[in-house]
Short mmCIF file of C-alpha atoms and ligand atoms in Angstrom, two decimals:
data_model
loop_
_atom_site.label_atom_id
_atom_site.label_comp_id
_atom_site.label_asym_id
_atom_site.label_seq_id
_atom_site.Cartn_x
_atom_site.Cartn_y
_atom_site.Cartn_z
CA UNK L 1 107.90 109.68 116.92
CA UNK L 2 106.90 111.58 113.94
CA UNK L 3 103.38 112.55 114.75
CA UNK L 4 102.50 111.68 111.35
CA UNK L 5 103.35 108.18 111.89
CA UNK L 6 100.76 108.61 115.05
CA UNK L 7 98.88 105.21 115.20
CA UNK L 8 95.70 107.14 117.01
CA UNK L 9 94.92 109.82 114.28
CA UNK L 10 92.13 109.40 112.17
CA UNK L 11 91.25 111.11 109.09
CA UNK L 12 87.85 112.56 107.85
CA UNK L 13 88.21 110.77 104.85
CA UNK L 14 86.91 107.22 105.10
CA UNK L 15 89.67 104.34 105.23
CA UNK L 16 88.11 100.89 104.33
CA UNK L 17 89.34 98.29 107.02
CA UNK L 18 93.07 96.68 106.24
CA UNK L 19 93.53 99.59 103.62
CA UNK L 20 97.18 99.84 102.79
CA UNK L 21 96.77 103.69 102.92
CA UNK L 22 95.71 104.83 106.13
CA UNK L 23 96.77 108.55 107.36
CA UNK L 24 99.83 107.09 108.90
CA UNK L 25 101.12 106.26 105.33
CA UNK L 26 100.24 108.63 102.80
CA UNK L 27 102.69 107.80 99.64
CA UNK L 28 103.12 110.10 96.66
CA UNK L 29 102.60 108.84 92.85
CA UNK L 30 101.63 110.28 89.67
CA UNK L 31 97.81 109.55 88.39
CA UNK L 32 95.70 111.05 85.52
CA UNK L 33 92.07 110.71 85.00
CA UNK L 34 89.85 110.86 81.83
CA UNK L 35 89.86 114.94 82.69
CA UNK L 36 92.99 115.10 84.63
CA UNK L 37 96.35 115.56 82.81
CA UNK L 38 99.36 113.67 85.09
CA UNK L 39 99.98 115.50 88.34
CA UNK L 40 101.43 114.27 92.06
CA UNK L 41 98.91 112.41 93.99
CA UNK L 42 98.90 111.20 97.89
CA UNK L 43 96.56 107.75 98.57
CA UNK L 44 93.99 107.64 101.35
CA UNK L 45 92.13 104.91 101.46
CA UNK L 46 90.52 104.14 98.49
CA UNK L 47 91.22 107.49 97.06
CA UNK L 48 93.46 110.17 96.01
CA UNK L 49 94.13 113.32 97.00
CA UNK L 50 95.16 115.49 94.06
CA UNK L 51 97.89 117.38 95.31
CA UNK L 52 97.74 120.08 92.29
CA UNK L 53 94.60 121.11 93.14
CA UNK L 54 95.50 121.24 96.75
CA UNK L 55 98.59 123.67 95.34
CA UNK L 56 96.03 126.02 93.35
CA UNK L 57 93.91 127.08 96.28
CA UNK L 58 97.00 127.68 98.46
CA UNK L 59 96.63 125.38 100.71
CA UNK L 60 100.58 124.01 100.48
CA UNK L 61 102.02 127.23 100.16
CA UNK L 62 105.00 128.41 103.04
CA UNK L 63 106.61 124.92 101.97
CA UNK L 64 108.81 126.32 99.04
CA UNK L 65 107.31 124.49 96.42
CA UNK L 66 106.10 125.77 93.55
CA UNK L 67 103.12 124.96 90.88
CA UNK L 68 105.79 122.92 88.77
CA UNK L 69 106.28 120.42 91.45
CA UNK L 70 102.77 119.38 91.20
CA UNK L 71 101.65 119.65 88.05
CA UNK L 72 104.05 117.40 86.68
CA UNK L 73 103.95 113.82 85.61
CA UNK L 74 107.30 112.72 87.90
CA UNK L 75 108.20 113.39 91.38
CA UNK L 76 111.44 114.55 91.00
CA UNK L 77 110.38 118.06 91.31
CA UNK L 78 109.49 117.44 94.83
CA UNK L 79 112.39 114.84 95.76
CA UNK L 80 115.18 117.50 94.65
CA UNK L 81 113.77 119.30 97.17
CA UNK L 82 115.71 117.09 99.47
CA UNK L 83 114.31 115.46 102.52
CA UNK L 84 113.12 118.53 105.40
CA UNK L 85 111.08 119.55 102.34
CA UNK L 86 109.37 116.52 101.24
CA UNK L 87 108.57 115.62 105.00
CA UNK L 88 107.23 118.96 105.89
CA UNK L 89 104.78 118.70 102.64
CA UNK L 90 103.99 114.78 103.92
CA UNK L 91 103.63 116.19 107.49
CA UNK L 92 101.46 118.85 105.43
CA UNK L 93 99.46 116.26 103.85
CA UNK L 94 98.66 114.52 107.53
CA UNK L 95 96.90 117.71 108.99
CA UNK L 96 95.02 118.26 106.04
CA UNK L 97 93.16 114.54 106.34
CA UNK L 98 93.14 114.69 110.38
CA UNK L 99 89.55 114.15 111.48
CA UNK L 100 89.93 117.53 113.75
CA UNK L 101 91.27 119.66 110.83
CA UNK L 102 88.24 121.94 109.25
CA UNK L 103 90.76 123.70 106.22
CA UNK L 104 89.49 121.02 103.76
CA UNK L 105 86.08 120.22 104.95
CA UNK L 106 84.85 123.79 105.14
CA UNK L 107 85.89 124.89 101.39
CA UNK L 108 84.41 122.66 98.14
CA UNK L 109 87.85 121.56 97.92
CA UNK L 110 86.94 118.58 99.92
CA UNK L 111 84.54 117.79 96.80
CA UNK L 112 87.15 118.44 94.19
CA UNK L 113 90.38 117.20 95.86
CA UNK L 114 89.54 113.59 96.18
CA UNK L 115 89.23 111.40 92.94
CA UNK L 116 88.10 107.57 93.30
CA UNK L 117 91.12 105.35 93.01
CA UNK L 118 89.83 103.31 90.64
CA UNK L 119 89.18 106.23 88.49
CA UNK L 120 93.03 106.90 88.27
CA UNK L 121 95.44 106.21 85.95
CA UNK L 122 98.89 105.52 87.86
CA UNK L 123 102.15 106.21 85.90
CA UNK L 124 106.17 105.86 86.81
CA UNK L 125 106.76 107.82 89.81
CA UNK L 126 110.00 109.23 89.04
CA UNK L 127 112.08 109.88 86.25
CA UNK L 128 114.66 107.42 87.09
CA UNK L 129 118.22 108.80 86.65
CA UNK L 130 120.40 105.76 87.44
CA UNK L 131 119.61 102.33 88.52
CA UNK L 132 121.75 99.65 90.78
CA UNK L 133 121.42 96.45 91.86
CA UNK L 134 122.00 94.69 94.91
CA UNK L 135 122.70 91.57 95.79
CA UNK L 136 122.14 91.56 99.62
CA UNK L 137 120.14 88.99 101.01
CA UNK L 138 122.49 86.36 102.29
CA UNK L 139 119.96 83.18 101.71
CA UNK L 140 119.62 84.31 98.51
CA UNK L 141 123.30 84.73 97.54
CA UNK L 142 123.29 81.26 99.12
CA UNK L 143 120.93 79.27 97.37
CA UNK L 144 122.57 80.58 93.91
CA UNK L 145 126.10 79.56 94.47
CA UNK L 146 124.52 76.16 95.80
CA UNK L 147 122.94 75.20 92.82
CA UNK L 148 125.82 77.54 90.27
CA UNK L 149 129.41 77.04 92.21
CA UNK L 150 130.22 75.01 95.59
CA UNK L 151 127.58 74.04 98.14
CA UNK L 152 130.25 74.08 100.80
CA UNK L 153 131.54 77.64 99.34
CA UNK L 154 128.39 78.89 98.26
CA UNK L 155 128.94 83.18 99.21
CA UNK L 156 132.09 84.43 96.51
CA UNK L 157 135.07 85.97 99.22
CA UNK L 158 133.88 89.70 98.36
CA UNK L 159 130.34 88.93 100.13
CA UNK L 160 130.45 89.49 103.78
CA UNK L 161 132.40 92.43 103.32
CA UNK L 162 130.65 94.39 100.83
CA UNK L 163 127.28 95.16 99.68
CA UNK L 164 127.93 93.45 96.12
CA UNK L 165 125.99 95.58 93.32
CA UNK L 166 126.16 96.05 89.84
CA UNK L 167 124.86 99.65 87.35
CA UNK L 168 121.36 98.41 85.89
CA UNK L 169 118.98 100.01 83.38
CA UNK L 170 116.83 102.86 84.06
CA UNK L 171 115.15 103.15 80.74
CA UNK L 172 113.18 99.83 80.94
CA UNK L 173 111.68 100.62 84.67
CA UNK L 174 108.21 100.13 83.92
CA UNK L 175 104.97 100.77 86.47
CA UNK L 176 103.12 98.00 87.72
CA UNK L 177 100.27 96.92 85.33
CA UNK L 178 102.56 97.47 82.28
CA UNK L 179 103.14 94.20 80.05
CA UNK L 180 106.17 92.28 80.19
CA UNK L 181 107.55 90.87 76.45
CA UNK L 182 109.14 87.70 76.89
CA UNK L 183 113.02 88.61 75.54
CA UNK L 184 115.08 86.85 73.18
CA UNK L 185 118.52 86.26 73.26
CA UNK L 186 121.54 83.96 73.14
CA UNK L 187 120.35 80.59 74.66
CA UNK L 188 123.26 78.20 75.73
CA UNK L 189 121.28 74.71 74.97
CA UNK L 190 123.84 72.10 76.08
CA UNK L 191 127.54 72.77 77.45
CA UNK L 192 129.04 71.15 74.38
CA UNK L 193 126.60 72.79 71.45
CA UNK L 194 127.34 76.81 70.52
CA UNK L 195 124.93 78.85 71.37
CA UNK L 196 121.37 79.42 69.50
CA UNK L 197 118.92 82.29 69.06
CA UNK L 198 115.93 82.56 70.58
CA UNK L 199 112.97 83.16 73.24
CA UNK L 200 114.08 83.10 76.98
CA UNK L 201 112.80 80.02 78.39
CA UNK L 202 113.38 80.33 81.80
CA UNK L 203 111.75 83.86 82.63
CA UNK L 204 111.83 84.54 86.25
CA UNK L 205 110.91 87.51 88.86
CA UNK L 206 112.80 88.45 91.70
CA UNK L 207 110.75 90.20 94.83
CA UNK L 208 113.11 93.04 95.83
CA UNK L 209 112.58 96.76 97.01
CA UNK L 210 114.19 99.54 95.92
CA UNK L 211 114.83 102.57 97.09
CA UNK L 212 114.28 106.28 95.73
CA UNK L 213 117.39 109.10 96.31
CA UNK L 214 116.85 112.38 97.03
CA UNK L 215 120.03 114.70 95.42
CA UNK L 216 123.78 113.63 97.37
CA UNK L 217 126.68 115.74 97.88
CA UNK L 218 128.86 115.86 94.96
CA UNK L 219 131.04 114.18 92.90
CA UNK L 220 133.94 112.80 95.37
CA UNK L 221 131.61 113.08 98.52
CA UNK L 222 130.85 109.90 100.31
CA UNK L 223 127.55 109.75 102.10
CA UNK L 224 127.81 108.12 105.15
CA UNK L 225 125.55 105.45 106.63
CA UNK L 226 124.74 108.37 109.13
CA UNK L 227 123.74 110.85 106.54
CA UNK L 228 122.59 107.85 104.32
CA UNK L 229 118.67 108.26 105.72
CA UNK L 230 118.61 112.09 104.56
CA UNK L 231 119.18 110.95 101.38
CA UNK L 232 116.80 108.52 100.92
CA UNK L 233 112.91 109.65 100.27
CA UNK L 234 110.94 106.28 100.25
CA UNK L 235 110.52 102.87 98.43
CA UNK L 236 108.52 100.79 95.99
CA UNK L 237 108.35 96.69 95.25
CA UNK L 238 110.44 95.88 92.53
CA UNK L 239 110.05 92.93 89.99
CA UNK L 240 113.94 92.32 88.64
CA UNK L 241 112.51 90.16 85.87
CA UNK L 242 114.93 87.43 85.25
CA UNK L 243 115.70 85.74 82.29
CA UNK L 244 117.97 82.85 83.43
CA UNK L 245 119.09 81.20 80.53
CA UNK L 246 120.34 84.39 78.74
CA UNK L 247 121.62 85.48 82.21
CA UNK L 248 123.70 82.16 82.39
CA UNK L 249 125.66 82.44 79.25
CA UNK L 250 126.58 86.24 79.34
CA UNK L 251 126.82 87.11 83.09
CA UNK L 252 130.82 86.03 83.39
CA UNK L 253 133.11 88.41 83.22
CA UNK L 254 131.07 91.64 83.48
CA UNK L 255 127.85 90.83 85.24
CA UNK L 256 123.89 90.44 84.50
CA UNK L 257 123.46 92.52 81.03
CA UNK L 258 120.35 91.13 78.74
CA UNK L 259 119.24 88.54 80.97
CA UNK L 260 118.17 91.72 82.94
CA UNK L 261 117.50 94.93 81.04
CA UNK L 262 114.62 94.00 79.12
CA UNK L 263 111.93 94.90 82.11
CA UNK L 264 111.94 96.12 85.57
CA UNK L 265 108.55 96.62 87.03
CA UNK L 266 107.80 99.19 90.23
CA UNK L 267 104.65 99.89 92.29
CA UNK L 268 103.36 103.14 91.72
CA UNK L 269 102.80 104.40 95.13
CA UNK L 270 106.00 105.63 96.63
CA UNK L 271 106.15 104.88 100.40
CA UNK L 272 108.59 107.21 102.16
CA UNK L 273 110.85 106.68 104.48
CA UNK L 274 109.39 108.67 107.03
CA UNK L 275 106.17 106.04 106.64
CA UNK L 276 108.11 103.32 107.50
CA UNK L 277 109.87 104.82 110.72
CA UNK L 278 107.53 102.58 113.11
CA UNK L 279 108.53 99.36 111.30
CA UNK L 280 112.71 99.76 111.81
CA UNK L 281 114.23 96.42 113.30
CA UNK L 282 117.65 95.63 113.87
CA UNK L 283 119.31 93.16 111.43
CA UNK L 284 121.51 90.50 111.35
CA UNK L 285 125.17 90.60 113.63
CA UNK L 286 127.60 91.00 110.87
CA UNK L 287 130.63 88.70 110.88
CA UNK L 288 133.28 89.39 110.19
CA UNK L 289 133.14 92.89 111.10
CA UNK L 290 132.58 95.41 108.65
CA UNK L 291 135.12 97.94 107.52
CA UNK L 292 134.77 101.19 109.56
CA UNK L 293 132.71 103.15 106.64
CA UNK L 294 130.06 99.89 106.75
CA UNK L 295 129.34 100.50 110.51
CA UNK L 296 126.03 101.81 111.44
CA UNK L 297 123.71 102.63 114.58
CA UNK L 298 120.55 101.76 115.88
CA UNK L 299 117.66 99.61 114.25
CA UNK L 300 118.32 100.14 110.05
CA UNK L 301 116.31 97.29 108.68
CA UNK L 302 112.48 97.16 108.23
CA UNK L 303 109.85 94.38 109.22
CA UNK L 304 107.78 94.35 106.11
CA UNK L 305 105.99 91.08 104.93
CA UNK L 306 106.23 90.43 101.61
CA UNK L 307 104.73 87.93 99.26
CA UNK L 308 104.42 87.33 95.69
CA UNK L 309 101.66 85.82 93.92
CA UNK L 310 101.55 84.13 90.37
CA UNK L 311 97.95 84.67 88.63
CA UNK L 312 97.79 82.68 85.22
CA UNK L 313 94.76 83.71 82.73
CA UNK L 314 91.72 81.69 84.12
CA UNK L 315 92.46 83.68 87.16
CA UNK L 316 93.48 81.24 89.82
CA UNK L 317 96.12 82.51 91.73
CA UNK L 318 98.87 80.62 93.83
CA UNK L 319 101.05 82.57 96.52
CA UNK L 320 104.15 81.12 95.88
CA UNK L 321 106.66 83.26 98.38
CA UNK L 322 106.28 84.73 101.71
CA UNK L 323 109.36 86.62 102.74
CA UNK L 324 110.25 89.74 104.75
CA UNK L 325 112.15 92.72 104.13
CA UNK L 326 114.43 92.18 107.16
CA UNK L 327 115.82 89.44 105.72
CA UNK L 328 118.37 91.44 104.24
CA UNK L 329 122.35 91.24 105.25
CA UNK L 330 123.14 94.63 103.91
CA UNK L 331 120.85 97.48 104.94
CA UNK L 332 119.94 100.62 102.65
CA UNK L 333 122.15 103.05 104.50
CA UNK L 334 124.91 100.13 104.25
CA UNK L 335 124.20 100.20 100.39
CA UNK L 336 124.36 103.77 99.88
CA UNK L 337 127.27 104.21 101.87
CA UNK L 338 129.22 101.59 99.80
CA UNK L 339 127.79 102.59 96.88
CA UNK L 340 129.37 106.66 97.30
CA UNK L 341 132.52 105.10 99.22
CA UNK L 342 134.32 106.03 95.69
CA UNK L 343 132.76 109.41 94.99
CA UNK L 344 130.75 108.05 93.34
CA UNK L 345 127.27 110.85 92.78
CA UNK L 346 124.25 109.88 93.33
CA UNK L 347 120.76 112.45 92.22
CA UNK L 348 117.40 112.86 92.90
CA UNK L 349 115.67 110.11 91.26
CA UNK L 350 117.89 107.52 91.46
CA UNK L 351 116.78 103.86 92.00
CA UNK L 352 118.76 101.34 94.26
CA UNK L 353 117.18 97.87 94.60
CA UNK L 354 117.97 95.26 97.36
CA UNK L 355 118.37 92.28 95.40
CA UNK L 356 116.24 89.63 96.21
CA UNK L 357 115.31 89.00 98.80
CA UNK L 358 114.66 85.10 99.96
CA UNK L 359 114.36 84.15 103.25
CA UNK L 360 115.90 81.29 105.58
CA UNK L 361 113.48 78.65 104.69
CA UNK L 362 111.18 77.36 101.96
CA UNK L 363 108.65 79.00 101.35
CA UNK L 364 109.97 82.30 101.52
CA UNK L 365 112.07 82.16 98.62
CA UNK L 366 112.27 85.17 96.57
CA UNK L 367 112.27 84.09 92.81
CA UNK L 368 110.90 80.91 90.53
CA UNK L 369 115.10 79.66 90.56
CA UNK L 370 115.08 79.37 94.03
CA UNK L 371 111.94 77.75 95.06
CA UNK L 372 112.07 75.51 91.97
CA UNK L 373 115.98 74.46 92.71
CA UNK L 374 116.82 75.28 89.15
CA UNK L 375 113.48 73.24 88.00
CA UNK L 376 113.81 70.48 89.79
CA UNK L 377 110.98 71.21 92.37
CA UNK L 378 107.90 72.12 90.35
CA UNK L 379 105.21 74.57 91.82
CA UNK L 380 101.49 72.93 91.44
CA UNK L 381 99.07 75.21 90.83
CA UNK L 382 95.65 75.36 91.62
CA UNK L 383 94.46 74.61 87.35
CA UNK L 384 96.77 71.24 87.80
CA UNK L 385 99.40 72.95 85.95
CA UNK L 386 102.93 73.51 87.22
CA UNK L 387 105.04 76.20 86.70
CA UNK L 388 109.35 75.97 87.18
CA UNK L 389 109.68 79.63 85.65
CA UNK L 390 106.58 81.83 84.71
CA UNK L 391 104.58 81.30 81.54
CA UNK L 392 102.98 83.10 78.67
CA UNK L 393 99.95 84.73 80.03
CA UNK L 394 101.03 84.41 83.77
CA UNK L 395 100.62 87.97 85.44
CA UNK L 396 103.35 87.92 88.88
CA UNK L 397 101.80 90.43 91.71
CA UNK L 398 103.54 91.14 94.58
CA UNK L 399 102.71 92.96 97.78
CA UNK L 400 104.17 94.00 100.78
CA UNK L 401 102.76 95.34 104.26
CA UNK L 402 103.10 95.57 108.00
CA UNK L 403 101.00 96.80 111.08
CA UNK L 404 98.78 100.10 109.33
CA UNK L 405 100.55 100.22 106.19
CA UNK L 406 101.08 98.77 103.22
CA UNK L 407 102.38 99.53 99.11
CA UNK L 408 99.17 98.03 97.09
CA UNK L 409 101.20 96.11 94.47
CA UNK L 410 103.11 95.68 91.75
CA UNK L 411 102.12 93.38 88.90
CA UNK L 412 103.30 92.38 85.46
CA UNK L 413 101.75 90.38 82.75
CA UNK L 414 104.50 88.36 80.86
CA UNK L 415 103.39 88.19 76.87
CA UNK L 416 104.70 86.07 73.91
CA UNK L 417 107.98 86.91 72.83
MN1 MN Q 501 117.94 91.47 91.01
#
């Protein structure tokens, strides 16, 4: 076990009961303050511990990180790095906060290290380099060629032997609590009308996670699913906002394009995957068998609930998914093996979401397609109103935890077009 991962510590900094950020999580972000400019922060509890500061009175030195990897508004400085670094500095991190450990307690720093929370101002994480796209939960992949192809064909030939993907946009990756402009685009009305111009109608979310990379080998060098966890620093929730219609008309031949690149959102704590270690369960027997580079070992998929909530103005929420992380088909290490099978390079930074992910029964659908069957089965909410896709105004949160831990959220407010 990682001893950071230790279910008995404690920390001398006060966790409120069910806290997502106990000192068995501690995930990295980027916060500013009225007087702070943007630096690297870690979340306990309620707070956060200002890992700048922490850097100027030498208390993360012998780690070989320098003042720029702190006192910088991304976290890329510390993920190139690679991965012995950025767990020694979490492992760091842990015996700092221990409720035995005196280094912080006995200086002011204890005073000037920890800012409220709710005084913070969270921004992206990471510069994100590049950004893919999975498509690897297998109820998921099911339900859409259900209601779009052949119910008794519904998974394309490619699916159970590859983790299907396509190259998204990194440039529209927003953090949670940034607003979400309803696109425009070419709408496809009727099948025997040409298309028109106009707002999406049929704006959707999809629940996913994605993962963050640390650097790879280089161009031409696969990464193995055995190497594929050294790789691999931690993971946020990801909103894949969805506009369907536009989707619909362009997707065929080259894949999702506008119906997709107009907003991503991301939670701003970055849980790593050292943090997650205790939650690993084994996934899904894969048949057929998968080709030899596709083969992995031990437990690679992770028991995290996850649900997503949709919150319209008057502020009467409705939970509208419950769904797990497990549910996947593909794992990560399964995706980033496939994904470098080429040569293709991956950096530090990068972003690889799971697609969404729906589970095996209703309920625990993963987007507002699914668990309206194409807006046939509307949602009620708790106003009276019912919603097949989201609506002006609506803000979508989602959440995801397990056992000690947990990510806080990410959530989106989708405004007029
Ligand atoms: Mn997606």
């Amino acid at each position: 076990m990682i001893e950071a991962n230790n279910p008995n510590l404690k920390s001398w900094v006060e966790v409120p009961e069910g806290s997502d950020f106990p000192i068995q999580n501690l995930p990295f972000g980027i916060f500013s303050t009225d007087t702070l400019s943007p630096r690297v922060g870690v979340a306990i509890g309620d707070k956060v511990l200002d890992l700048q500061n922490l850097y100027e009175g030498g208390f993360l030195a012998n780690l070989g990180m320098s003042k720029t990897d702190f006192a910088t508004s991304t976290l890329n400085g510390i993920i190139n790095h690679g991965k012995a670094s950025s767990s020694a500095l979490r492992n760091r991190i842990s015996e700092l906060l221990r409720s035995d450990s005196t280094e912080l307690t006995d200086s002011t720093f204890s005073l000037t290290c920890l800012i409220e929370m709710s005084d913070a101002k969270m921004h992206m994480p990471v510069m994100v380099g590049d950004y893919t796209d999975c498509y690897s939960s297998e109820d998921h992949a099911r339900n859409v060629g259900k209601m779009f192809r052949d119910p008794e064909n519904a998974l394309l030939p490619n699916w159970k032997h590859m983790p299907v993907a396509y190259h998204g946009r990194a440039s529209s990756i927003v953090v949670s609590g940034t607003q979400v402009k309803r696109p425009h685009g070419q709408l496809k009305l009727a099948d025997d009308q040409p298309p028109v111009y106009g707002a999406s109608r049929l704006l959707d979310f999809e629940l996913e996670m994605a993962f963050i990379t640390h650097p790879g080998k280089g161009l031409g060098e696969p990464i193995t699913t055995y190497e594929a966890e050294d790789f691999i620093f931690g993971i946020v929730l990801f909103n894949d906002w969805s506009a369907r219609d536009i989707q619909k008309w362009e997707y065929i031949p080259l894949g999702p394009f506008l119906g997709k690149n107009f907003a991503s959102s991301i939670s701003p704590w970055v849980v790593t995957l050292d943090a997650l270690d205790p939650y690993r369960v084994s996934g899904p027997n894969q048949d057929p068998e998968v080709l030899p580079y596709l083969k992995y070992d031990g437990p690679s998929h992770y028991d995290l609930d996850l649900e997503v909530e949709i919150v319209p103005p008057n502020g009467q929420g409705k939970v509208v998914c419950r769904s797990n992380f497990k549910h996947m088909y593909w794992n990560m290490r399964q995706q980033l093996a496939h994904h470098t099978v080429n040569g293709c390079n991956i950096r530090g930074g990068d972003m690889i979401a799971s697609g969404t992910i729906s589970g095996p029964e209703e309920g625990s659908f993963g987007s507002m397609l699914e668990i309206s069957w194409k807006g046939t089965k509307p949602v009620l909410m708790p106003d009276g109103s019912e919603r097949k896709f989201i609506q002006d105004g609506d803000t979508v949160v989602m959440r995801a935890s397990k056992g000690l831990i947990g990510f806080g959220e990410v959530s989106g407010e989708l405004i007029p077009a």
